[in-house]
Amino acid sequence: MPILKLENISKSFGAINALNDVSLSINPGEVLGLMGDNGAGKSTLIKIIAGNFKPTSGKLIFNEQAVEFAKPMDARNKGIEVVYQDLALCDNLTAASNIFLTREIKKNFGFFSIINFNKMYERSREIFRDLKSETLPEEQVKMMSGGQRQAVAIGRTKLSKAKVVLLDEPTAAISVRQVAEVLDLIKQLKNEGIAVVIISHRMPDVFAVSDKIAVLRRGQMVANKLAKDSSPEEVTALITGAIDTA
Amino acid sequence: MLKPRIKVSNLHEIGLLLALIIVLVIFSLTTENFFTQRNFLSILRSASYVGLIAFPMTFVLITREIDISVGPAVAWSGVFFAMLIKWYEFSYLNAAIIVLLWGLFTGYFIGIARTKLFIPTFITTLALWSALRGYSLFVTDGRPIALSNKPFRELYGGDFLNMPTVTWMMLLMFIFFWFCSRYTVMGTNIYAVGGNPKAARSIGINVDRIKIITLMITSFFSALVGILYVARVSSGNATTGEGMEFDVIAAVVVGGTALGGAVGTMTGTLMGVLFIAMISNGLIHWGVDPDLNKVVKGLIIFLAVVINSNITFKNNSGPKED
């Protein structure tokens, strides 16, 4: 049973058709690798799922119900979380403060309230334990490795009990050693039954974790198949247009 | 699992505490009247006026903004206060309320100019720096507006339980700002805005609102200090607070707050305030010319920033993508 389904989604900006009749679906505990060259429509698609854009036509079906997102908050409230490439972390705050930013656990004293750091550290420690990451909740983010930073960003999505997590270029701009760490995080999300969409240019990373591969070219979905039935060579050919569809 | 670690901020504060003690010992040993209760109260008094503005200024700097209009804002607030009472026969209380509201309004104006018109706070407050001093001199003709209310003078300009009233206020405000910075959502949001404004905005923090509030609080305290100065000298003077913006910003920066934002603590600022006040006072005891005093203060702030940015740089060169 798919948790998220896109039916015949099209999006145009004036005369430009960014997406043309795109359909795809993703099940709980499944990882979908979304691939395509720059300008192929990946970002537009992500932004439609995340509630930044409304599709020009087509339907979004979440948990078997047609949904319309007017703003990103609507998507978040449903359980769709996006981790952007720049991770949106504040370097000068601790891991726990970053995870809980705008959703702090508070102790109330009538007319004022203070942040309950102990509870936040405790909960963050659980989140990192679940993600099998060695990130310390009390540590400032600026001292952290790329993999740990990714863990903090993904930790945010765990706080809201996300059902679908979209990862935008999660392995770009980090070292090879840290890539393994991030891929482990993705497998962890999958094991917990979360549907994961990763957008990436790095073919080996995508094939290492994905169950399904979808390829966009000039706003068209040119492939949507099981990863084991495809190959990096085929996907490269699809992205560049050497093969028409597969 | 928990690695003990000396944080950058702690390192700076420990260094500053040592510097404070060294300066204290040097002045105490080399002059006769430095190490006396009377002199300490005098240092505390002058530190308190600066401190009251330096705490909110710390927040402003953390959010990557600045307010350099402090000195003229203090002068104008005092003149305005005295004017309302003497010329327009307002009660002390009503005059104080109007002046404090004026302070809030000024901060709001600076904030709106920054967030809606995209004018850097440096520019807006530079304009205010000139305008407020000029207007204060213009309306008073450069002459003090004298007030003669003994209870007002004795309570707000004098002592309370053997300590300057303004020092009590400063300590109270230190606790308030320290608490805010460490334990409240507002404090966390201020650091978040300074650390990564784009991320703060994308995650749902109202960045503009945070900046406007910190600027309003700073202007409010400038207005309050203006009134407290009137209480001290029993008159509103257009020349009060000359160079005060320097003392305030110097104290905050010496205290370890980065001009680029994100980093800074209230304890650091408190020590910075005491440090600057102690140096100014000690140099007078040494008989250094008041003009040269300014030269020495200039050197100190420069050195403090050199040391501070080097510590910060070394500790920040860990793993980081950008």
Coordinates of C-alpha atoms in Angstrom, one line a residue:
Chain A
M1 CA 0.0 0.0 0.0
P2 CA 1.8 3.2 -1.1
I3 CA 2.1 5.9 1.6
L4 CA 2.6 8.5 -1.1
K5 CA 1.3 8.5 -4.7
L6 CA 1.7 11.1 -7.4
E7 CA -0.8 10.9 -10.2
N8 CA -0.2 12.7 -13.5
I9 CA 1.5 15.7 -11.9
S10 CA 2.3 18.6 -14.3
K11 CA 3.7 21.9 -13.4
S12 CA 4.3 24.9 -15.6
F13 CA 5.8 28.3 -14.9
G14 CA 4.4 30.5 -17.6
A15 CA 5.3 28.9 -20.9
I16 CA 7.9 26.5 -19.4
N17 CA 6.7 23.0 -18.5
A18 CA 8.9 22.0 -15.6
L19 CA 7.1 18.7 -15.1
N20 CA 4.9 16.8 -17.5
D21 CA 2.5 14.1 -16.5
V22 CA 4.7 12.6 -13.8
S23 CA 3.4 9.6 -11.8
L24 CA 5.1 7.7 -9.1
S25 CA 4.4 5.9 -5.8
I26 CA 6.4 4.9 -2.8
N27 CA 5.7 2.4 0.0
P28 CA 6.5 2.5 3.6
G29 CA 10.1 1.3 4.2
E30 CA 11.0 1.9 0.6
V31 CA 13.9 4.0 -0.7
L32 CA 13.3 5.8 -4.0
G33 CA 16.3 7.2 -5.8
L34 CA 15.2 10.2 -7.8
M35 CA 17.7 11.1 -10.5
G36 CA 18.1 13.5 -13.4
D37 CA 20.4 16.2 -14.7
N38 CA 20.3 19.8 -13.6
G39 CA 17.0 21.3 -14.7
A40 CA 15.3 18.0 -15.2
G41 CA 12.6 18.8 -12.7
K42 CA 13.8 17.1 -9.6
S43 CA 13.7 20.2 -7.4
T44 CA 10.2 21.1 -8.7
L45 CA 8.9 17.7 -7.9
I46 CA 10.4 17.8 -4.4
K47 CA 8.9 21.2 -3.8
I48 CA 5.5 20.0 -4.9
I49 CA 5.7 17.1 -2.4
A50 CA 7.0 19.4 0.3
G51 CA 4.2 21.9 -0.2
N52 CA 6.3 24.8 -1.7
F53 CA 4.5 24.6 -5.0
K54 CA 1.0 23.6 -6.1
P55 CA 0.9 21.4 -9.1
T56 CA -0.7 22.9 -12.2
S57 CA -2.6 19.6 -12.7
G58 CA -2.5 16.1 -11.2
K59 CA -3.1 14.7 -7.8
L60 CA -1.1 14.0 -4.6
I61 CA -2.4 11.0 -2.6
F62 CA -1.1 10.6 0.9
N63 CA -2.1 7.6 2.9
E64 CA -4.9 6.9 0.4
Q65 CA -6.4 10.4 0.7
A66 CA -6.1 13.1 -1.9
V67 CA -4.2 16.1 -0.3
E68 CA -3.5 19.6 -1.2
F69 CA -0.6 21.5 0.5
A70 CA -0.9 25.3 0.5
K71 CA 2.3 25.7 2.4
P72 CA 5.3 23.6 3.6
M73 CA 3.8 23.5 7.1
D74 CA 0.8 21.5 5.8
A75 CA 3.1 18.9 4.4
R76 CA 5.1 18.7 7.6
N77 CA 1.9 18.3 9.7
K78 CA 1.0 15.3 7.5
G79 CA 4.4 13.7 8.2
I80 CA 6.4 14.7 5.1
E81 CA 9.8 16.2 6.0
V82 CA 12.5 17.5 3.8
V83 CA 16.2 17.6 4.6
Y84 CA 17.7 20.2 2.3
Q85 CA 21.3 20.1 1.0
D86 CA 22.5 22.9 3.3
L87 CA 20.9 21.1 6.2
A88 CA 19.6 24.3 7.8
L89 CA 21.7 23.9 11.0
C90 CA 22.8 26.6 13.4
D91 CA 26.5 25.9 14.0
N92 CA 26.6 27.8 17.3
L93 CA 23.9 25.7 18.9
T94 CA 24.1 22.2 20.3
A95 CA 22.8 19.1 18.4
A96 CA 19.8 19.0 20.8
S97 CA 19.0 22.6 20.4
N98 CA 19.1 22.3 16.6
I99 CA 16.8 19.2 16.7
F100 CA 14.3 21.0 18.9
L101 CA 14.5 24.5 17.4
T102 CA 11.0 26.0 17.5
R103 CA 9.7 22.8 19.2
E104 CA 11.6 23.1 22.5
I105 CA 10.5 21.1 25.5
K106 CA 9.5 23.6 28.2
K107 CA 8.9 23.7 31.9
N108 CA 6.1 26.0 32.7
F109 CA 6.1 28.3 35.7
G110 CA 2.8 30.1 35.3
F111 CA 3.6 33.3 33.4
F112 CA 6.9 32.2 32.0
S113 CA 8.6 29.0 30.9
I114 CA 12.1 27.8 30.6
I115 CA 13.7 25.2 28.3
N116 CA 14.0 21.7 29.8
F117 CA 17.5 20.9 28.5
N118 CA 17.7 17.6 30.3
K119 CA 14.6 16.2 28.6
M120 CA 15.8 17.5 25.2
Y121 CA 19.2 15.8 25.7
E122 CA 17.5 12.6 26.7
R123 CA 15.2 12.6 23.7
S124 CA 18.0 13.5 21.4
R125 CA 20.2 10.7 22.8
E126 CA 17.3 8.3 22.0
I127 CA 17.0 9.6 18.5
F128 CA 20.8 9.3 17.8
R129 CA 20.7 5.8 19.3
D130 CA 17.9 4.8 17.0
L131 CA 19.9 6.2 14.1
K132 CA 22.9 4.3 15.3
S133 CA 24.9 7.6 15.2
E134 CA 27.5 8.6 17.6
T135 CA 26.5 12.2 17.7
L136 CA 26.4 13.8 21.2
P137 CA 23.3 15.9 22.0
E138 CA 25.4 18.4 24.1
E139 CA 28.0 19.1 21.4
Q140 CA 27.9 22.2 19.3
V141 CA 27.2 21.5 15.6
K142 CA 30.3 23.4 14.5
M143 CA 32.5 20.8 16.0
M144 CA 30.8 18.0 14.0
S145 CA 31.7 15.9 10.9
G146 CA 29.5 16.0 7.8
G147 CA 27.9 12.7 8.8
Q148 CA 27.0 13.8 12.3
R149 CA 25.5 17.0 10.9
Q150 CA 23.4 14.9 8.6
A151 CA 22.3 12.9 11.6
V152 CA 21.2 16.1 13.4
A153 CA 19.2 17.2 10.3
I154 CA 17.6 13.8 10.0
G155 CA 17.0 13.8 13.8
R156 CA 14.7 16.7 13.3
T157 CA 12.5 14.5 11.1
K158 CA 12.4 11.8 13.7
L159 CA 11.0 14.3 16.2
S160 CA 7.9 14.8 14.2
K161 CA 7.4 11.1 13.5
A162 CA 7.7 11.6 9.8
K163 CA 6.3 9.0 7.4
V164 CA 8.0 10.3 4.3
V165 CA 11.5 11.9 4.3
L166 CA 12.9 13.6 1.3
L167 CA 16.7 14.0 1.2
D168 CA 18.2 16.5 -1.1
E169 CA 21.7 15.6 -2.1
P170 CA 22.5 14.0 1.2
T171 CA 26.0 12.8 0.2
A172 CA 27.2 15.8 -1.7
A173 CA 30.1 17.8 -0.2
I174 CA 31.1 15.3 2.4
S175 CA 34.1 12.9 2.6
V176 CA 33.9 9.3 1.4
R177 CA 34.1 8.0 5.0
Q178 CA 31.1 10.1 6.0
V179 CA 29.1 9.0 3.0
A180 CA 29.0 5.5 4.6
E181 CA 27.6 7.0 7.7
V182 CA 24.9 8.9 5.9
L183 CA 23.9 5.8 3.9
D184 CA 23.6 3.9 7.2
L185 CA 21.3 6.6 8.4
I186 CA 19.1 6.1 5.3
K187 CA 19.0 2.4 5.9
Q188 CA 18.0 3.0 9.5
L189 CA 15.0 5.2 8.4
K190 CA 14.0 2.4 5.9
N191 CA 14.1 -0.2 8.6
E192 CA 11.7 1.8 10.7
G193 CA 9.2 1.8 7.9
I194 CA 9.8 5.3 6.7
A195 CA 9.5 6.0 3.0
V196 CA 12.6 7.8 1.8
V197 CA 13.2 9.7 -1.4
I198 CA 16.8 10.6 -2.1
I199 CA 17.8 13.1 -4.8
S200 CA 21.4 12.7 -5.8
H201 CA 23.9 12.9 -8.5
R202 CA 26.1 10.2 -7.0
M203 CA 25.2 7.0 -8.8
P204 CA 27.0 4.5 -6.4
D205 CA 25.3 6.1 -3.3
V206 CA 21.9 5.9 -4.9
F207 CA 22.3 2.3 -5.9
A208 CA 23.7 1.4 -2.5
V209 CA 20.4 2.2 -0.7
S210 CA 17.6 2.5 -3.2
D211 CA 14.9 -0.1 -3.9
K212 CA 13.4 1.9 -6.8
I213 CA 15.0 4.3 -9.3
A214 CA 13.1 7.1 -11.0
V215 CA 14.7 9.1 -13.7
L216 CA 13.5 12.5 -14.9
R217 CA 14.6 14.2 -18.1
R218 CA 13.3 17.5 -19.2
G219 CA 10.3 17.2 -16.9
Q220 CA 9.4 13.7 -18.2
M221 CA 9.6 10.5 -16.2
V222 CA 11.7 8.4 -18.5
A223 CA 12.2 5.4 -16.1
N224 CA 10.6 4.1 -12.9
K225 CA 11.8 0.7 -12.0
L226 CA 13.3 -1.6 -9.4
A227 CA 16.9 -0.8 -8.7
K228 CA 17.9 -4.4 -9.1
D229 CA 16.6 -4.4 -12.7
S230 CA 18.6 -1.4 -13.6
S231 CA 22.3 -0.4 -13.6
P232 CA 24.3 2.7 -13.2
E233 CA 25.2 2.6 -16.9
E234 CA 21.5 2.4 -17.9
V235 CA 20.6 5.3 -15.6
T236 CA 23.5 7.5 -17.0
A237 CA 22.2 6.8 -20.5
L238 CA 18.7 7.7 -19.4
I239 CA 19.8 10.9 -17.8
T240 CA 21.7 12.1 -20.8
G241 CA 19.1 10.9 -23.3
A242 CA 21.3 8.2 -24.9
I243 CA 18.4 5.8 -24.2
D244 CA 14.9 7.2 -24.6
T245 CA 13.0 5.3 -21.9
A246 CA 13.4 2.1 -19.9
Chain B
M1 CA 30.5 8.9 26.7
L2 CA 30.5 12.6 27.6
K3 CA 33.8 14.1 26.7
P4 CA 34.8 16.9 29.1
R5 CA 35.6 19.8 26.9
I6 CA 36.6 23.4 27.6
K7 CA 34.3 25.4 25.3
V8 CA 35.6 28.4 23.3
S9 CA 33.4 30.7 25.3
N10 CA 34.7 29.4 28.6
L11 CA 38.3 29.7 27.5
H12 CA 37.7 33.4 26.7
E13 CA 36.0 34.0 30.0
I14 CA 38.7 32.4 32.0
G15 CA 41.3 34.5 30.2
L16 CA 39.2 37.6 30.8
L17 CA 38.9 36.8 34.5
L18 CA 42.7 36.5 34.7
A19 CA 43.1 39.8 32.9
L20 CA 40.7 41.4 35.4
I21 CA 42.6 40.1 38.4
I22 CA 46.0 41.1 36.9
V23 CA 44.8 44.7 36.2
L24 CA 43.3 44.9 39.6
V25 CA 46.5 43.8 41.3
I26 CA 48.7 46.1 39.2
F27 CA 46.5 49.2 39.9
S28 CA 46.2 48.3 43.6
L29 CA 50.0 48.0 44.0
T30 CA 51.0 51.0 42.1
T31 CA 48.5 53.6 43.4
E32 CA 47.4 54.6 46.8
N33 CA 43.7 55.1 46.4
F34 CA 42.7 52.4 43.9
F35 CA 42.1 49.6 46.3
T36 CA 39.5 51.4 48.5
Q37 CA 35.8 50.7 49.0
R38 CA 35.0 54.2 47.8
N39 CA 36.9 53.8 44.6
F40 CA 35.4 50.4 43.9
L41 CA 31.9 51.9 44.3
S42 CA 32.9 54.6 41.9
I43 CA 34.1 52.0 39.4
L44 CA 30.9 50.0 39.9
R45 CA 28.8 53.1 39.3
S46 CA 30.4 54.0 36.0
A47 CA 30.4 50.3 34.9
S48 CA 26.7 50.1 35.7
Y49 CA 25.5 52.8 33.3
V50 CA 27.6 51.0 30.5
G51 CA 26.4 47.5 31.6
L52 CA 22.7 48.4 31.5
I53 CA 23.1 49.0 27.7
A54 CA 25.8 46.4 27.1
F55 CA 23.6 43.4 28.0
P56 CA 20.9 44.1 25.4
M57 CA 23.7 45.2 23.0
T58 CA 25.2 41.7 23.3
F59 CA 22.0 40.3 21.9
V60 CA 22.0 42.8 19.1
L61 CA 25.6 41.9 18.1
I62 CA 24.7 38.2 18.3
T63 CA 22.0 38.7 15.8
R64 CA 24.6 40.3 13.5
E65 CA 23.3 43.8 14.0
I66 CA 24.7 46.9 15.8
D67 CA 23.5 50.1 17.5
I68 CA 26.1 52.8 17.5
S69 CA 23.6 55.6 18.5
V70 CA 23.9 54.8 22.2
G71 CA 25.7 58.0 23.4
P72 CA 23.5 60.5 21.6
A73 CA 20.4 58.4 22.5
V74 CA 21.4 58.7 26.2
A75 CA 21.9 62.4 25.9
W76 CA 18.7 63.1 24.0
S77 CA 16.7 60.9 26.4
G78 CA 18.0 62.9 29.3
V79 CA 17.3 66.2 27.6
F80 CA 13.8 65.1 26.6
F81 CA 13.1 63.9 30.1
A82 CA 14.3 67.2 31.7
M83 CA 12.5 69.2 29.0
L84 CA 9.1 67.4 29.6
I85 CA 9.3 68.2 33.3
K86 CA 10.8 71.6 33.3
W87 CA 9.2 73.2 30.2
Y88 CA 6.0 71.2 29.8
E89 CA 5.3 70.5 33.5
F90 CA 4.9 66.7 33.2
S91 CA 5.2 64.7 36.4
Y92 CA 8.5 62.7 36.8
L93 CA 6.6 59.4 36.3
N94 CA 4.8 60.5 33.2
A95 CA 8.0 62.0 31.7
A96 CA 9.8 58.8 32.4
I97 CA 7.1 56.7 30.7
I98 CA 7.1 59.0 27.6
V99 CA 10.9 58.8 27.3
L100 CA 11.0 55.0 27.7
L101 CA 8.3 54.7 25.1
W102 CA 10.3 56.9 22.9
G103 CA 13.2 54.5 23.4
L104 CA 11.1 51.6 22.4
F105 CA 9.9 53.5 19.4
T106 CA 13.4 54.4 18.2
G107 CA 14.5 50.7 18.4
Y108 CA 11.4 49.7 16.5
F109 CA 12.2 52.3 13.8
I110 CA 15.8 51.0 13.5
G111 CA 14.4 47.5 13.3
I112 CA 11.8 48.3 10.7
A113 CA 14.4 50.1 8.6
R114 CA 16.6 47.0 8.8
T115 CA 14.0 44.4 8.1
K116 CA 11.5 46.1 5.7
L117 CA 13.7 48.7 4.0
F118 CA 17.0 46.6 4.2
I119 CA 19.0 49.5 5.6
P120 CA 21.9 48.2 7.6
T121 CA 21.5 49.0 11.3
F122 CA 25.0 50.6 11.2
I123 CA 23.7 53.2 8.8
T124 CA 20.4 54.0 10.5
T125 CA 22.1 54.3 13.9
L126 CA 24.9 56.4 12.4
A127 CA 22.3 58.8 11.2
L128 CA 20.6 58.8 14.6
W129 CA 24.0 59.3 16.2
S130 CA 24.4 62.5 14.4
A131 CA 20.7 63.6 14.5
L132 CA 20.1 63.0 18.2
R133 CA 23.2 64.8 19.4
G134 CA 22.5 67.7 17.0
Y135 CA 18.9 68.0 18.1
S136 CA 19.8 67.8 21.8
L137 CA 22.3 70.6 21.4
F138 CA 19.9 72.6 19.3
V139 CA 16.9 72.5 21.7
T140 CA 19.0 73.2 24.8
D141 CA 21.3 75.7 23.2
G142 CA 24.1 73.6 24.8
R143 CA 22.9 74.6 28.3
P144 CA 21.8 72.1 30.9
I145 CA 18.2 71.9 31.9
A146 CA 18.4 71.8 35.6
L147 CA 16.0 69.8 37.8
S148 CA 15.8 70.1 41.5
N149 CA 14.0 67.1 43.0
K150 CA 15.9 65.8 45.9
P151 CA 14.2 62.5 46.5
F152 CA 14.5 61.6 42.8
R153 CA 18.2 62.6 42.8
E154 CA 18.9 60.7 46.0
L155 CA 17.2 57.5 45.1
Y156 CA 18.1 57.1 41.4
G157 CA 21.3 59.0 41.3
G158 CA 22.5 58.0 44.7
D159 CA 22.8 54.9 46.8
F160 CA 20.5 52.2 48.1
L161 CA 21.7 49.9 50.9
N162 CA 25.2 51.2 50.6
M163 CA 25.5 50.5 46.9
P164 CA 24.7 52.8 43.9
T165 CA 21.1 52.3 42.9
V166 CA 22.2 52.0 39.3
T167 CA 24.5 49.1 40.3
W168 CA 21.6 47.2 41.8
M169 CA 19.7 47.7 38.6
M170 CA 22.6 46.6 36.5
L171 CA 23.1 43.4 38.6
L172 CA 19.4 42.7 38.4
M173 CA 19.4 43.1 34.6
F174 CA 22.5 41.0 34.3
I175 CA 20.6 38.1 36.0
F176 CA 17.6 38.7 33.8
F177 CA 19.6 38.8 30.5
W178 CA 21.9 35.9 31.6
F179 CA 18.8 33.9 32.3
C180 CA 17.1 34.8 29.0
S181 CA 20.2 33.9 27.0
R182 CA 20.6 30.5 28.6
Y183 CA 17.2 29.2 29.5
T184 CA 14.5 30.7 27.3
V185 CA 13.2 30.0 23.8
M186 CA 13.8 33.7 23.0
G187 CA 17.5 33.4 23.9
T188 CA 17.9 30.2 21.8
N189 CA 16.2 32.0 18.9
I190 CA 18.5 34.9 19.2
Y191 CA 21.5 32.6 18.9
A192 CA 19.9 30.7 16.1
V193 CA 19.3 33.9 14.1
G194 CA 23.0 34.9 14.6
G195 CA 24.2 31.4 13.8
N196 CA 22.4 30.9 10.5
P197 CA 19.6 33.4 9.6
K198 CA 18.6 31.5 6.6
A199 CA 18.2 28.2 8.5
A200 CA 16.4 30.0 11.3
R201 CA 13.9 31.5 8.9
S202 CA 13.3 28.2 7.0
I203 CA 12.6 26.4 10.2
G204 CA 10.0 28.9 11.2
I205 CA 11.7 31.4 13.4
N206 CA 10.5 35.0 12.8
V207 CA 14.0 36.5 12.2
D208 CA 12.7 40.0 11.6
R209 CA 10.8 40.0 14.8
I210 CA 13.8 38.8 16.8
K211 CA 16.0 41.5 15.4
I212 CA 13.4 44.2 16.0
I213 CA 12.9 43.1 19.6
T214 CA 16.6 43.1 20.5
L215 CA 17.0 46.6 18.9
M216 CA 13.9 47.8 20.9
I217 CA 15.3 46.5 24.2
T218 CA 18.7 48.2 23.5
S219 CA 17.1 51.6 22.7
F220 CA 14.8 51.2 25.8
F221 CA 17.9 50.8 28.0
S222 CA 19.6 53.8 26.4
A223 CA 16.6 55.8 27.3
L224 CA 16.6 54.5 30.8
V225 CA 20.3 55.3 31.3
G226 CA 19.5 58.8 30.0
I227 CA 17.0 59.3 32.8
L228 CA 19.4 57.8 35.3
Y229 CA 22.1 60.2 34.3
V230 CA 19.7 63.1 34.8
A231 CA 19.1 61.8 38.3
R232 CA 22.9 61.7 38.9
V233 CA 23.7 65.2 37.8
S234 CA 20.3 66.8 38.4
S235 CA 20.0 68.1 34.9
G236 CA 19.5 67.1 31.3
N237 CA 22.7 67.7 29.3
A238 CA 23.1 67.6 25.5
T239 CA 26.7 66.5 26.0
T240 CA 26.1 63.5 28.3
G241 CA 27.2 60.1 27.1
E242 CA 29.9 61.3 24.8
G243 CA 31.8 58.3 23.5
M244 CA 29.5 55.9 25.4
E245 CA 28.7 53.9 22.3
F246 CA 32.4 53.1 22.3
D247 CA 32.5 52.0 25.9
V248 CA 29.4 49.8 25.4
I249 CA 30.5 48.1 22.2
A250 CA 34.1 47.8 23.5
A251 CA 32.9 46.1 26.6
V252 CA 30.7 43.7 24.7
V253 CA 33.5 42.8 22.3
V254 CA 36.2 42.5 25.0
G255 CA 33.7 40.2 26.7
G256 CA 34.0 37.8 23.7
T257 CA 31.0 38.6 21.6
A258 CA 31.8 38.4 17.9
L259 CA 31.0 41.4 15.7
G260 CA 30.0 38.9 13.1
G261 CA 27.3 37.5 15.4
A262 CA 26.5 34.1 16.7
V263 CA 28.9 34.1 19.5
G264 CA 28.7 35.9 22.9
T265 CA 27.7 35.5 26.5
M266 CA 26.3 37.7 29.2
T267 CA 29.0 36.8 31.8
G268 CA 31.6 37.7 29.2
T269 CA 29.9 41.1 28.7
L270 CA 29.7 41.7 32.5
M271 CA 33.5 41.1 32.8
G272 CA 34.1 43.3 29.7
V273 CA 32.1 46.1 31.3
L274 CA 34.1 45.8 34.6
F275 CA 37.4 45.6 32.7
I276 CA 36.8 48.8 30.7
A277 CA 35.6 50.6 33.8
M278 CA 38.6 49.5 35.8
I279 CA 41.1 50.5 33.2
S280 CA 39.5 54.0 32.8
N281 CA 39.5 54.5 36.5
G282 CA 43.0 53.1 37.1
L283 CA 44.5 55.3 34.4
I284 CA 43.1 58.3 36.1
H285 CA 44.8 57.2 39.3
W286 CA 48.0 56.9 37.4
G287 CA 47.6 60.5 36.4
V288 CA 47.3 59.7 32.7
D289 CA 45.8 62.5 30.6
P290 CA 42.1 61.9 29.9
D291 CA 42.8 62.2 26.2
L292 CA 45.5 59.6 26.3
N293 CA 43.1 57.4 28.3
K294 CA 41.1 57.1 25.1
V295 CA 44.2 56.0 23.2
V296 CA 44.8 53.3 25.8
K297 CA 41.2 52.1 25.6
G298 CA 41.5 52.0 21.8
L299 CA 44.5 49.8 22.0
I300 CA 42.8 47.5 24.5
I301 CA 39.8 46.9 22.4
F302 CA 42.0 46.2 19.4
L303 CA 44.1 43.7 21.4
A304 CA 41.0 42.0 22.8
V305 CA 39.6 41.5 19.3
V306 CA 42.9 40.1 18.1
I307 CA 43.1 37.6 20.9
N308 CA 39.4 36.8 20.7
S309 CA 39.3 36.2 17.0
N310 CA 42.4 34.0 17.2
I311 CA 41.0 31.8 19.9
T312 CA 37.7 31.6 18.0
F313 CA 39.5 30.9 14.7
K314 CA 41.6 28.1 16.2
N315 CA 38.6 26.4 17.8
N316 CA 36.5 26.8 14.8
S317 CA 38.8 25.2 12.3
G318 CA 37.4 21.8 13.1
P319 CA 35.3 19.8 10.5
K320 CA 33.1 22.2 8.7
E321 CA 31.9 22.2 5.1
D322 CA 31.9 25.8 4.2

